[in-house]
Amino acid sequence: MLADLLSESYAADLEESWENERTATPVRAFAVRLHETGCSLRETTTILAELGVERSHGAVWNWVHRLADNGCDSPTAKPSRVAVDETAVKIDGEWSWLYAAIDLETKLILDVALFGRHGTDPAAAFLHQLKEKHDLSEATFLVDQFGYRTALSRLGLSGQVNYTERNLIEKWFHTLTMRIDRFHNSWVGSRSSVCKWLEQFMHYYNRQRPHQALDGKAPIEEVQN
């Protein structure tokens, strides 16, 4: 059976996320990973059907969101250099701003957050959220505009304007955009559903996606070494 073939390749701690489900957990984990890595819901259900598991688009969608609700946060990190930036995203026809921060050494996405506008105040709010989750006592932030310098100063954090080394965060935004554009020009749904999707994508990027600069390892493996 498909469940038996996949049983050795999923994290056992996912079991609690899917209690009382009739589909075996390894199959659900496999379907979620297919969707994370670029398959549409239709493509995912087609692959499952080819493997003998008939499930609806709605079932797969529910699995994705249930895992996002119960997924692990990024591990606490103590980065030395952090790139932070924001990009505009459209949700149901309205623009929002997605902030993200990445550890330049481990390539770990430290956090993401959505705001209705951009500027010093949202940047400070995002950095405060980041400071609550990670040890930033020795971190230097690489930014691309002086507005961030004001936000960093408010929180007692160190930063410098850098247009070269910080391009890793821009590459991550590009990866994210490619994943979104695979299906839609913009998100369709509520802000909360977008936040859940972003959490799931961050979980996939940090824990499952191999990174060329890390010799094929996921960022979480670099953090735990």
XYZ file of C-alpha atoms in Angstrom:
225
model
C 0.000 0.000 0.000
C 1.031 3.610 -0.547
C 0.903 4.290 3.190
C 3.400 1.501 3.827
C 5.773 2.810 1.165
C 5.697 6.302 2.632
C 5.667 5.423 6.318
C 9.419 5.816 6.721
C 9.611 9.261 5.143
C 7.346 11.418 7.278
C 7.788 13.009 10.674
C 6.021 10.988 13.351
C 5.143 14.155 15.256
C 2.641 14.989 12.512
C 0.357 12.208 13.725
C -1.410 14.407 16.277
C -2.159 16.987 13.583
C -4.419 14.535 11.786
C -6.300 12.605 14.424
C -9.565 10.967 13.358
C -8.672 11.072 9.646
C -9.509 8.089 7.472
C -6.504 8.571 5.176
C -3.194 7.209 6.476
C -0.921 9.955 7.814
C 2.034 9.183 5.477
C -0.286 9.635 2.491
C -1.539 12.969 3.799
C 2.024 14.118 4.486
C 3.009 13.083 0.952
C 0.089 15.024 -0.543
C 0.923 18.142 1.468
C 4.536 17.955 0.348
C 3.449 17.648 -3.294
C 1.377 20.799 -2.913
C 4.170 22.636 -1.083
C 6.692 21.870 -3.792
C 4.580 23.222 -6.640
C 1.761 20.848 -7.569
C -1.714 22.320 -7.783
C -4.546 20.714 -5.840
C -5.761 19.116 -9.074
C -2.306 17.762 -9.879
C -1.905 16.463 -6.329
C -5.213 14.580 -6.385
C -4.351 13.184 -9.832
C -1.042 11.809 -8.536
C -2.783 10.279 -5.525
C -5.382 8.701 -7.815
C -2.625 7.189 -9.963
C -1.298 5.633 -6.754
C -4.717 4.267 -5.827
C -5.906 6.949 -3.395
C -9.037 8.833 -4.500
C -9.462 12.106 -2.614
C -11.089 15.447 -3.402
C -9.388 18.814 -3.856
C -11.104 19.949 -0.671
C -9.639 17.074 1.321
C -6.086 17.957 0.271
C -6.734 21.640 0.975
C -7.915 20.755 4.475
C -4.786 18.650 5.066
C -2.547 21.550 4.034
C -4.265 23.962 6.387
C -4.493 21.545 9.277
C -0.754 20.981 9.097
C -0.195 24.753 8.931
C -2.278 25.145 12.100
C -0.180 22.537 13.901
C 3.173 23.013 12.195
C 6.358 23.674 14.108
C 7.651 27.224 14.284
C 11.143 27.900 13.043
C 13.651 26.869 15.731
C 15.081 29.535 18.000
C 18.235 30.845 16.392
C 21.141 33.084 17.347
C 22.107 34.579 13.992
C 25.103 36.809 13.433
C 23.920 38.358 10.167
C 20.281 38.801 9.202
C 18.842 40.137 5.955
C 15.415 41.726 6.263
C 13.175 43.158 3.578
C 9.577 43.569 2.490
C 7.674 43.091 -0.742
C 4.193 44.017 -1.941
C 1.652 41.196 -2.346
C -1.937 41.360 -3.558
C -4.656 39.640 -1.517
C -8.152 39.668 -3.007
C -7.230 42.652 -5.142
C -5.769 44.734 -2.308
C -2.094 45.358 -1.649
C -0.398 44.245 1.550
C 3.238 44.103 2.558
C 5.065 40.905 3.377
C 8.067 41.255 5.689
C 10.644 38.479 6.012
C 13.998 37.886 7.681
C 16.632 35.269 6.855
C 19.794 34.104 8.618
C 22.527 34.553 6.017
C 24.693 31.739 7.405
C 22.142 28.951 7.837
C 19.635 30.230 5.205
C 16.893 29.759 7.823
C 13.802 31.912 7.383
C 13.495 33.444 10.838
C 10.013 34.882 10.449
C 7.448 36.318 8.043
C 4.579 38.729 8.686
C 1.909 40.615 6.748
C 1.084 44.294 7.226
C -1.408 46.613 5.591
C 1.291 49.180 4.833
C 5.053 49.536 4.853
C 7.373 52.011 6.504
C 9.194 52.524 9.774
C 6.346 51.503 12.096
C 5.574 48.146 10.416
C 9.315 47.463 10.158
C 9.716 48.116 13.887
C 6.726 45.884 14.675
C 8.200 43.076 12.580
C 11.632 43.432 14.184
C 10.057 43.398 17.645
C 8.247 40.157 16.746
C 11.542 38.753 15.493
C 13.298 39.766 18.707
C 10.674 37.902 20.744
C 11.374 34.667 18.854
C 15.154 34.676 18.447
C 18.335 35.709 20.239
C 19.437 38.790 18.312
C 22.024 39.972 20.826
C 24.892 39.452 18.369
C 23.007 40.002 15.123
C 23.778 42.650 12.538
C 20.894 43.436 10.195
C 21.623 44.067 6.535
C 19.018 46.404 5.059
C 18.524 48.387 1.872
C 17.089 51.654 3.141
C 17.590 54.044 6.017
C 13.987 53.632 7.222
C 15.075 50.336 8.711
C 17.879 52.070 10.585
C 15.284 54.054 12.546
C 13.292 50.896 13.311
C 16.444 49.064 14.412
C 17.475 51.970 16.621
C 14.118 51.910 18.413
C 14.758 48.312 19.447
C 18.449 48.651 20.235
C 19.458 46.451 17.302
C 22.498 46.832 15.078
C 22.186 47.343 11.346
C 23.884 48.547 8.213
C 22.775 49.435 4.709
C 24.001 46.674 2.407
C 22.918 46.121 -1.190
C 25.088 43.092 -1.971
C 25.259 40.446 0.741
C 21.592 40.825 1.582
C 20.445 39.580 -1.840
C 19.598 36.195 -0.295
C 16.331 37.615 1.037
C 15.487 38.880 -2.455
C 16.145 35.392 -3.811
C 13.736 33.998 -1.218
C 11.060 36.472 -2.281
C 11.680 35.342 -5.863
C 11.230 31.688 -4.822
C 8.009 32.627 -3.040
C 6.728 34.589 -6.033
C 7.434 31.691 -8.390
C 5.467 29.391 -6.084
C 2.489 31.778 -5.999
C 2.568 32.535 -9.733
C 2.489 28.799 -10.406
C -1.292 29.074 -9.901
C -2.413 32.688 -9.446
C -1.326 36.254 -10.099
C -2.365 37.015 -6.528
C -3.818 35.303 -3.496
C -7.542 34.701 -3.331
C -8.784 34.372 0.232
C -8.646 36.025 3.619
C -5.538 37.485 5.191
C -5.639 34.737 7.830
C -5.626 32.014 5.159
C -2.646 33.688 3.479
C -0.823 33.803 6.820
C -1.444 30.083 7.291
C -0.132 29.369 3.800
C 2.988 31.445 4.494
C 3.602 29.531 7.723
C 3.325 26.276 5.811
C 5.669 27.493 3.076
C 8.208 28.668 5.667
C 7.972 25.255 7.359
C 8.639 23.552 4.022
C 11.503 25.907 3.114
C 13.243 25.555 6.478
C 12.742 21.852 7.074
C 12.351 20.067 3.748
C 13.640 22.084 0.798
C 17.273 21.236 -0.075
C 19.510 24.276 -0.465
C 22.335 24.281 -2.985
C 24.513 26.546 -0.836
C 24.167 24.039 2.029
C 25.278 21.038 -0.058
C 21.728 19.846 -0.529
C 20.739 20.122 3.133
C 17.694 21.944 4.477
C 18.360 25.018 6.659
C 17.098 23.224 9.784
C 19.921 20.694 9.414
C 22.475 23.502 9.347
C 20.969 25.057 12.483
C 21.018 21.766 14.366
C 24.634 20.933 13.485
